[in-house]
Protein backbone atom coordinates (compact mmCIF):
# COMPACT_ATOMS: atom_id res chain seq x y z
CA UNK A 1 0.00 0.00 0.00
CA UNK A 2 1.52 3.31 -1.02
CA UNK A 3 1.86 6.28 1.21
CA UNK A 4 -0.27 8.45 -1.14
CA UNK A 5 -3.06 5.87 -1.09
CA UNK A 6 -3.06 5.75 2.74
CA UNK A 7 -3.16 9.51 2.95
CA UNK A 8 -6.12 9.67 0.52
CA UNK A 9 -7.91 6.95 2.47
CA UNK A 10 -7.41 8.81 5.76
CA UNK A 11 -8.65 12.09 4.25
CA UNK A 12 -11.69 10.30 2.81
CA UNK A 13 -12.45 8.65 6.16
CA UNK A 14 -12.12 12.02 7.92
CA UNK A 15 -14.52 13.67 5.48
CA UNK A 16 -17.02 10.82 5.85
CA UNK A 17 -16.87 11.16 9.64
CA UNK A 18 -17.38 14.94 9.45
CA UNK A 19 -20.41 14.50 7.17
CA UNK A 20 -21.90 11.86 9.48
CA UNK A 21 -21.45 14.08 12.55
CA UNK A 22 -23.03 17.03 10.69
CA UNK A 23 -26.02 14.92 9.66
CA UNK A 24 -26.59 13.74 13.24
CA UNK A 25 -26.29 17.30 14.57
CA UNK A 26 -28.88 18.59 12.08
CA UNK A 27 -31.25 15.71 12.88
CA UNK A 28 -30.98 16.33 16.63
CA UNK A 29 -31.46 20.07 16.23
CA UNK A 30 -34.67 19.70 14.23
CA UNK A 31 -36.16 17.14 16.61
CA UNK A 32 -35.88 19.12 19.86
CA UNK A 33 -36.10 22.81 19.04
CA UNK A 34 -37.12 23.13 15.44
CA UNK A 35 -40.87 23.31 15.91
CA UNK A 36 -41.74 19.63 15.89
CA UNK A 37 -42.46 19.52 19.65
CA UNK A 38 -46.15 19.25 20.44
CA UNK A 39 -47.84 22.42 21.68
CA UNK A 40 -48.94 22.38 25.35
CA UNK A 41 -51.72 24.94 25.57
CA UNK A 42 -53.70 26.41 28.46
CA UNK A 43 -56.10 29.34 28.59
CA UNK A 44 -56.03 32.01 31.30
CA UNK A 45 -58.14 35.05 32.23
CA UNK A 46 -60.97 34.67 29.71
CA UNK A 47 -63.83 37.18 29.78
CA UNK A 48 -66.51 38.76 27.63
CA UNK A 49 -67.63 42.30 28.53
CA UNK A 50 -71.43 42.59 28.52
CA UNK A 51 -72.37 44.03 25.10
CA UNK A 52 -73.34 47.72 25.32
CA UNK A 53 -76.54 47.21 23.31
CA UNK A 54 -78.91 44.23 23.54
CA UNK A 55 -78.21 41.84 20.68
CA UNK A 56 -75.11 43.83 19.75
CA UNK A 57 -71.67 42.53 19.03
CA UNK A 58 -69.51 41.41 21.89
CA UNK A 59 -65.77 41.04 22.31
CA UNK A 60 -63.83 38.16 23.79
CA UNK A 61 -60.49 38.37 25.55
CA UNK A 62 -58.14 35.70 26.91
CA UNK A 63 -54.54 34.55 27.04
CA UNK A 64 -53.32 31.31 25.46
CA UNK A 65 -50.16 30.03 27.17
CA UNK A 66 -47.97 27.56 25.33
CA UNK A 67 -45.36 25.44 27.13
CA UNK A 68 -44.52 23.43 24.00
CA UNK A 69 -44.01 23.78 20.26
CA UNK A 70 -45.62 26.44 18.07
CA UNK A 71 -49.27 26.41 17.02
CA UNK A 72 -51.86 28.62 15.34
CA UNK A 73 -55.40 29.55 16.38
CA UNK A 74 -57.28 28.95 13.14
CA UNK A 75 -60.97 29.14 14.09
CA UNK A 76 -63.27 30.03 16.99
CA UNK A 77 -66.89 28.95 17.31
CA UNK A 78 -69.53 29.00 20.02
CA UNK A 79 -72.89 27.29 20.51
CA UNK A 80 -73.98 30.63 22.08
CA UNK A 81 -73.32 32.68 18.91
CA UNK A 82 -73.80 32.41 15.18
CA UNK A 83 -70.41 33.92 14.42
CA UNK A 84 -67.07 34.39 16.17
CA UNK A 85 -64.24 36.04 14.27
CA UNK A 86 -60.66 36.96 15.11
CA UNK A 87 -59.63 40.61 14.75
CA UNK A 88 -56.57 42.81 15.14
CA UNK A 89 -56.89 46.47 16.07
CA UNK A 90 -54.47 49.04 14.72
CA UNK A 91 -54.25 52.75 15.47
CA UNK A 92 -56.80 53.54 12.76
CA UNK A 93 -58.85 50.42 12.11
CA UNK A 94 -59.85 46.90 13.00
CA UNK A 95 -59.25 44.04 10.57
CA UNK A 96 -60.36 40.43 10.55
CA UNK A 97 -57.55 37.87 10.51
CA UNK A 98 -57.67 34.24 9.41
CA UNK A 99 -55.35 32.87 12.08
CA UNK A 100 -53.25 33.91 15.06
CA UNK A 101 -49.80 32.56 15.95
CA UNK A 102 -49.23 30.91 19.32
CA UNK A 103 -45.43 30.96 19.66
CA UNK A 104 -43.47 28.07 21.16
CA UNK A 105 -42.96 28.65 24.89
CA UNK A 106 -44.86 31.94 24.62
CA UNK A 107 -48.32 33.48 24.78
CA UNK A 108 -51.05 34.75 22.51
CA UNK A 109 -52.77 37.67 24.24
CA UNK A 110 -56.25 38.67 23.16
CA UNK A 111 -56.75 42.00 24.92
CA UNK A 112 -58.52 45.36 24.60
CA UNK A 113 -56.91 47.55 21.98
CA UNK A 114 -55.14 44.66 20.28
CA UNK A 115 -56.00 41.20 19.04
CA UNK A 116 -59.46 40.04 20.16
CA UNK A 117 -62.55 38.02 19.26
CA UNK A 118 -65.76 39.52 17.88
CA UNK A 119 -68.90 37.61 18.86
CA UNK A 120 -72.11 38.15 16.85
CA UNK A 121 -75.58 36.72 16.38
CA UNK A 122 -76.16 35.67 19.99
CA UNK A 123 -78.43 32.65 20.48
CA UNK A 124 -79.57 34.32 23.72
CA UNK A 125 -78.70 37.78 25.02
CA UNK A 126 -75.81 37.32 27.49
CA UNK A 127 -76.27 38.54 31.06
CA UNK A 128 -73.76 39.36 33.78
CA UNK A 129 -72.48 36.17 35.40
CA UNK A 130 -73.32 33.92 32.42
CA UNK A 131 -70.60 31.57 31.22
CA UNK A 132 -70.44 31.17 27.47
CA UNK A 133 -68.59 28.40 25.68
CA UNK A 134 -65.88 29.24 23.16
CA UNK A 135 -64.39 26.43 21.09
CA UNK A 136 -60.85 27.39 20.10
CA UNK A 137 -59.54 25.35 17.16
CA UNK A 138 -55.77 25.12 16.84
CA UNK A 139 -53.87 23.80 13.82
CA UNK A 140 -51.84 21.29 15.85
CA UNK A 141 -53.45 20.96 19.30
CA UNK A 142 -57.02 20.53 18.06
CA UNK A 143 -60.01 22.07 19.84
CA UNK A 144 -59.80 23.58 23.31
CA UNK A 145 -63.17 24.33 24.97
CA UNK A 146 -63.25 27.33 27.29
CA UNK A 147 -66.05 28.57 29.58
CA UNK A 148 -65.89 32.37 29.47
CA UNK A 149 -67.63 34.54 32.08
CA UNK A 150 -69.62 37.63 31.10
CA UNK A 151 -68.28 40.63 33.02
CA UNK A 152 -69.43 44.25 33.31
CA UNK A 153 -68.66 46.38 30.24
CA UNK A 154 -66.08 48.36 32.24
CA UNK A 155 -64.29 45.27 33.63
CA UNK A 156 -60.50 45.26 33.41
CA UNK A 157 -58.53 42.17 34.51
CA UNK A 158 -56.63 42.72 37.73
CA UNK A 159 -58.89 45.54 38.87
PDB file of C-alpha atoms in Angstrom:
ATOM      1  CA  UNK A   1       0.000   0.000   0.000  1.00  0.00           C
ATOM      2  CA  UNK A   2       1.518   3.308  -1.022  1.00  0.00           C
ATOM      3  CA  UNK A   3       1.855   6.275   1.210  1.00  0.00           C
ATOM      4  CA  UNK A   4      -0.271   8.447  -1.141  1.00  0.00           C
ATOM      5  CA  UNK A   5      -3.060   5.870  -1.088  1.00  0.00           C
ATOM      6  CA  UNK A   6      -3.061   5.746   2.740  1.00  0.00           C
ATOM      7  CA  UNK A   7      -3.155   9.512   2.945  1.00  0.00           C
ATOM      8  CA  UNK A   8      -6.118   9.673   0.519  1.00  0.00           C
ATOM      9  CA  UNK A   9      -7.911   6.950   2.466  1.00  0.00           C
ATOM     10  CA  UNK A  10      -7.410   8.806   5.758  1.00  0.00           C
ATOM     11  CA  UNK A  11      -8.649  12.093   4.254  1.00  0.00           C
ATOM     12  CA  UNK A  12     -11.689  10.298   2.813  1.00  0.00           C
ATOM     13  CA  UNK A  13     -12.453   8.649   6.163  1.00  0.00           C
ATOM     14  CA  UNK A  14     -12.123  12.016   7.922  1.00  0.00           C
ATOM     15  CA  UNK A  15     -14.519  13.673   5.476  1.00  0.00           C
ATOM     16  CA  UNK A  16     -17.015  10.820   5.850  1.00  0.00           C
ATOM     17  CA  UNK A  17     -16.868  11.163   9.645  1.00  0.00           C
ATOM     18  CA  UNK A  18     -17.383  14.942   9.446  1.00  0.00           C
ATOM     19  CA  UNK A  19     -20.408  14.497   7.172  1.00  0.00           C
ATOM     20  CA  UNK A  20     -21.896  11.857   9.478  1.00  0.00           C
ATOM     21  CA  UNK A  21     -21.448  14.075  12.555  1.00  0.00           C
ATOM     22  CA  UNK A  22     -23.027  17.027  10.687  1.00  0.00           C
ATOM     23  CA  UNK A  23     -26.019  14.916   9.661  1.00  0.00           C
ATOM     24  CA  UNK A  24     -26.586  13.736  13.239  1.00  0.00           C
ATOM     25  CA  UNK A  25     -26.287  17.297  14.572  1.00  0.00           C
ATOM     26  CA  UNK A  26     -28.882  18.594  12.084  1.00  0.00           C
ATOM     27  CA  UNK A  27     -31.252  15.711  12.876  1.00  0.00           C
ATOM     28  CA  UNK A  28     -30.976  16.327  16.627  1.00  0.00           C
ATOM     29  CA  UNK A  29     -31.458  20.072  16.234  1.00  0.00           C
ATOM     30  CA  UNK A  30     -34.675  19.696  14.226  1.00  0.00           C
ATOM     31  CA  UNK A  31     -36.158  17.140  16.614  1.00  0.00           C
ATOM     32  CA  UNK A  32     -35.881  19.122  19.859  1.00  0.00           C
ATOM     33  CA  UNK A  33     -36.101  22.809  19.039  1.00  0.00           C
ATOM     34  CA  UNK A  34     -37.116  23.135  15.437  1.00  0.00           C
ATOM     35  CA  UNK A  35     -40.870  23.314  15.910  1.00  0.00           C
ATOM     36  CA  UNK A  36     -41.737  19.630  15.894  1.00  0.00           C
ATOM     37  CA  UNK A  37     -42.460  19.519  19.646  1.00  0.00           C
ATOM     38  CA  UNK A  38     -46.151  19.245  20.436  1.00  0.00           C
ATOM     39  CA  UNK A  39     -47.843  22.418  21.681  1.00  0.00           C
ATOM     40  CA  UNK A  40     -48.942  22.382  25.353  1.00  0.00           C
ATOM     41  CA  UNK A  41     -51.719  24.943  25.575  1.00  0.00           C
ATOM     42  CA  UNK A  42     -53.696  26.409  28.465  1.00  0.00           C
ATOM     43  CA  UNK A  43     -56.102  29.339  28.595  1.00  0.00           C
ATOM     44  CA  UNK A  44     -56.031  32.006  31.301  1.00  0.00           C
ATOM     45  CA  UNK A  45     -58.136  35.048  32.226  1.00  0.00           C
ATOM     46  CA  UNK A  46     -60.974  34.670  29.708  1.00  0.00           C
ATOM     47  CA  UNK A  47     -63.834  37.180  29.778  1.00  0.00           C
ATOM     48  CA  UNK A  48     -66.514  38.759  27.632  1.00  0.00           C
ATOM     49  CA  UNK A  49     -67.633  42.299  28.534  1.00  0.00           C
ATOM     50  CA  UNK A  50     -71.427  42.591  28.517  1.00  0.00           C
ATOM     51  CA  UNK A  51     -72.371  44.029  25.102  1.00  0.00           C
ATOM     52  CA  UNK A  52     -73.339  47.715  25.324  1.00  0.00           C
ATOM     53  CA  UNK A  53     -76.541  47.212  23.310  1.00  0.00           C
ATOM     54  CA  UNK A  54     -78.910  44.228  23.541  1.00  0.00           C
ATOM     55  CA  UNK A  55     -78.211  41.839  20.682  1.00  0.00           C
ATOM     56  CA  UNK A  56     -75.111  43.833  19.755  1.00  0.00           C
ATOM     57  CA  UNK A  57     -71.672  42.529  19.025  1.00  0.00           C
ATOM     58  CA  UNK A  58     -69.507  41.415  21.888  1.00  0.00           C
ATOM     59  CA  UNK A  59     -65.774  41.040  22.307  1.00  0.00           C
ATOM     60  CA  UNK A  60     -63.829  38.159  23.794  1.00  0.00           C
ATOM     61  CA  UNK A  61     -60.492  38.370  25.548  1.00  0.00           C
ATOM     62  CA  UNK A  62     -58.140  35.695  26.909  1.00  0.00           C
ATOM     63  CA  UNK A  63     -54.535  34.549  27.040  1.00  0.00           C
ATOM     64  CA  UNK A  64     -53.323  31.315  25.458  1.00  0.00           C
ATOM     65  CA  UNK A  65     -50.160  30.029  27.166  1.00  0.00           C
ATOM     66  CA  UNK A  66     -47.970  27.560  25.328  1.00  0.00           C
ATOM     67  CA  UNK A  67     -45.361  25.440  27.126  1.00  0.00           C
ATOM     68  CA  UNK A  68     -44.519  23.430  23.998  1.00  0.00           C
ATOM     69  CA  UNK A  69     -44.009  23.778  20.258  1.00  0.00           C
ATOM     70  CA  UNK A  70     -45.621  26.444  18.067  1.00  0.00           C
ATOM     71  CA  UNK A  71     -49.265  26.411  17.017  1.00  0.00           C
ATOM     72  CA  UNK A  72     -51.863  28.620  15.339  1.00  0.00           C
ATOM     73  CA  UNK A  73     -55.398  29.549  16.383  1.00  0.00           C
ATOM     74  CA  UNK A  74     -57.284  28.948  13.136  1.00  0.00           C
ATOM     75  CA  UNK A  75     -60.970  29.144  14.094  1.00  0.00           C
ATOM     76  CA  UNK A  76     -63.267  30.033  16.989  1.00  0.00           C
ATOM     77  CA  UNK A  77     -66.894  28.951  17.313  1.00  0.00           C
ATOM     78  CA  UNK A  78     -69.533  28.996  20.024  1.00  0.00           C
ATOM     79  CA  UNK A  79     -72.890  27.295  20.510  1.00  0.00           C
ATOM     80  CA  UNK A  80     -73.979  30.630  22.076  1.00  0.00           C
ATOM     81  CA  UNK A  81     -73.317  32.680  18.912  1.00  0.00           C
ATOM     82  CA  UNK A  82     -73.795  32.411  15.183  1.00  0.00           C
ATOM     83  CA  UNK A  83     -70.408  33.920  14.421  1.00  0.00           C
ATOM     84  CA  UNK A  84     -67.067  34.387  16.175  1.00  0.00           C
ATOM     85  CA  UNK A  85     -64.237  36.036  14.275  1.00  0.00           C
ATOM     86  CA  UNK A  86     -60.660  36.964  15.109  1.00  0.00           C
ATOM     87  CA  UNK A  87     -59.628  40.610  14.753  1.00  0.00           C
ATOM     88  CA  UNK A  88     -56.565  42.806  15.135  1.00  0.00           C
ATOM     89  CA  UNK A  89     -56.891  46.472  16.068  1.00  0.00           C
ATOM     90  CA  UNK A  90     -54.468  49.038  14.721  1.00  0.00           C
ATOM     91  CA  UNK A  91     -54.245  52.749  15.468  1.00  0.00           C
ATOM     92  CA  UNK A  92     -56.796  53.543  12.761  1.00  0.00           C
ATOM     93  CA  UNK A  93     -58.850  50.424  12.113  1.00  0.00           C
ATOM     94  CA  UNK A  94     -59.848  46.896  13.003  1.00  0.00           C
ATOM     95  CA  UNK A  95     -59.248  44.043  10.566  1.00  0.00           C
ATOM     96  CA  UNK A  96     -60.361  40.431  10.550  1.00  0.00           C
ATOM     97  CA  UNK A  97     -57.554  37.870  10.510  1.00  0.00           C
ATOM     98  CA  UNK A  98     -57.665  34.245   9.414  1.00  0.00           C
ATOM     99  CA  UNK A  99     -55.346  32.866  12.080  1.00  0.00           C
ATOM    100  CA  UNK A 100     -53.249  33.911  15.062  1.00  0.00           C
ATOM    101  CA  UNK A 101     -49.797  32.564  15.948  1.00  0.00           C
ATOM    102  CA  UNK A 102     -49.227  30.911  19.321  1.00  0.00           C
ATOM    103  CA  UNK A 103     -45.426  30.955  19.659  1.00  0.00           C
ATOM    104  CA  UNK A 104     -43.473  28.071  21.156  1.00  0.00           C
ATOM    105  CA  UNK A 105     -42.960  28.652  24.885  1.00  0.00           C
ATOM    106  CA  UNK A 106     -44.863  31.937  24.623  1.00  0.00           C
ATOM    107  CA  UNK A 107     -48.322  33.479  24.779  1.00  0.00           C
ATOM    108  CA  UNK A 108     -51.055  34.747  22.507  1.00  0.00           C
ATOM    109  CA  UNK A 109     -52.770  37.673  24.235  1.00  0.00           C
ATOM    110  CA  UNK A 110     -56.251  38.673  23.155  1.00  0.00           C
ATOM    111  CA  UNK A 111     -56.752  42.003  24.924  1.00  0.00           C
ATOM    112  CA  UNK A 112     -58.516  45.359  24.602  1.00  0.00           C
ATOM    113  CA  UNK A 113     -56.909  47.555  21.981  1.00  0.00           C
ATOM    114  CA  UNK A 114     -55.141  44.661  20.277  1.00  0.00           C
ATOM    115  CA  UNK A 115     -56.000  41.202  19.039  1.00  0.00           C
ATOM    116  CA  UNK A 116     -59.457  40.044  20.156  1.00  0.00           C
ATOM    117  CA  UNK A 117     -62.548  38.020  19.258  1.00  0.00           C
ATOM    118  CA  UNK A 118     -65.758  39.521  17.881  1.00  0.00           C
ATOM    119  CA  UNK A 119     -68.903  37.612  18.857  1.00  0.00           C
ATOM    120  CA  UNK A 120     -72.114  38.148  16.849  1.00  0.00           C
ATOM    121  CA  UNK A 121     -75.576  36.718  16.381  1.00  0.00           C
ATOM    122  CA  UNK A 122     -76.158  35.671  19.993  1.00  0.00           C
ATOM    123  CA  UNK A 123     -78.426  32.650  20.477  1.00  0.00           C
ATOM    124  CA  UNK A 124     -79.573  34.323  23.723  1.00  0.00           C
ATOM    125  CA  UNK A 125     -78.700  37.777  25.016  1.00  0.00           C
ATOM    126  CA  UNK A 126     -75.812  37.320  27.493  1.00  0.00           C
ATOM    127  CA  UNK A 127     -76.266  38.543  31.059  1.00  0.00           C
ATOM    128  CA  UNK A 128     -73.757  39.362  33.780  1.00  0.00           C
ATOM    129  CA  UNK A 129     -72.482  36.172  35.400  1.00  0.00           C
ATOM    130  CA  UNK A 130     -73.319  33.922  32.423  1.00  0.00           C
ATOM    131  CA  UNK A 131     -70.603  31.570  31.223  1.00  0.00           C
ATOM    132  CA  UNK A 132     -70.437  31.168  27.467  1.00  0.00           C
ATOM    133  CA  UNK A 133     -68.590  28.405  25.685  1.00  0.00           C
ATOM    134  CA  UNK A 134     -65.885  29.237  23.156  1.00  0.00           C
ATOM    135  CA  UNK A 135     -64.387  26.435  21.092  1.00  0.00           C
ATOM    136  CA  UNK A 136     -60.847  27.393  20.099  1.00  0.00           C
ATOM    137  CA  UNK A 137     -59.537  25.347  17.163  1.00  0.00           C
ATOM    138  CA  UNK A 138     -55.767  25.117  16.843  1.00  0.00           C
ATOM    139  CA  UNK A 139     -53.869  23.798  13.821  1.00  0.00           C
ATOM    140  CA  UNK A 140     -51.845  21.288  15.847  1.00  0.00           C
ATOM    141  CA  UNK A 141     -53.447  20.957  19.303  1.00  0.00           C
ATOM    142  CA  UNK A 142     -57.024  20.531  18.060  1.00  0.00           C
ATOM    143  CA  UNK A 143     -60.014  22.066  19.842  1.00  0.00           C
ATOM    144  CA  UNK A 144     -59.802  23.582  23.313  1.00  0.00           C
ATOM    145  CA  UNK A 145     -63.169  24.326  24.968  1.00  0.00           C
ATOM    146  CA  UNK A 146     -63.247  27.335  27.291  1.00  0.00           C
ATOM    147  CA  UNK A 147     -66.045  28.574  29.576  1.00  0.00           C
ATOM    148  CA  UNK A 148     -65.891  32.368  29.468  1.00  0.00           C
ATOM    149  CA  UNK A 149     -67.631  34.543  32.084  1.00  0.00           C
ATOM    150  CA  UNK A 150     -69.621  37.626  31.099  1.00  0.00           C
ATOM    151  CA  UNK A 151     -68.279  40.627  33.018  1.00  0.00           C
ATOM    152  CA  UNK A 152     -69.430  44.254  33.306  1.00  0.00           C
ATOM    153  CA  UNK A 153     -68.656  46.384  30.236  1.00  0.00           C
ATOM    154  CA  UNK A 154     -66.081  48.356  32.241  1.00  0.00           C
ATOM    155  CA  UNK A 155     -64.291  45.266  33.625  1.00  0.00           C
ATOM    156  CA  UNK A 156     -60.504  45.260  33.413  1.00  0.00           C
ATOM    157  CA  UNK A 157     -58.526  42.171  34.509  1.00  0.00           C
ATOM    158  CA  UNK A 158     -56.630  42.716  37.731  1.00  0.00           C
ATOM    159  CA  UNK A 159     -58.894  45.538  38.865  1.00  0.00           C
TER     160      UNK A 159
END
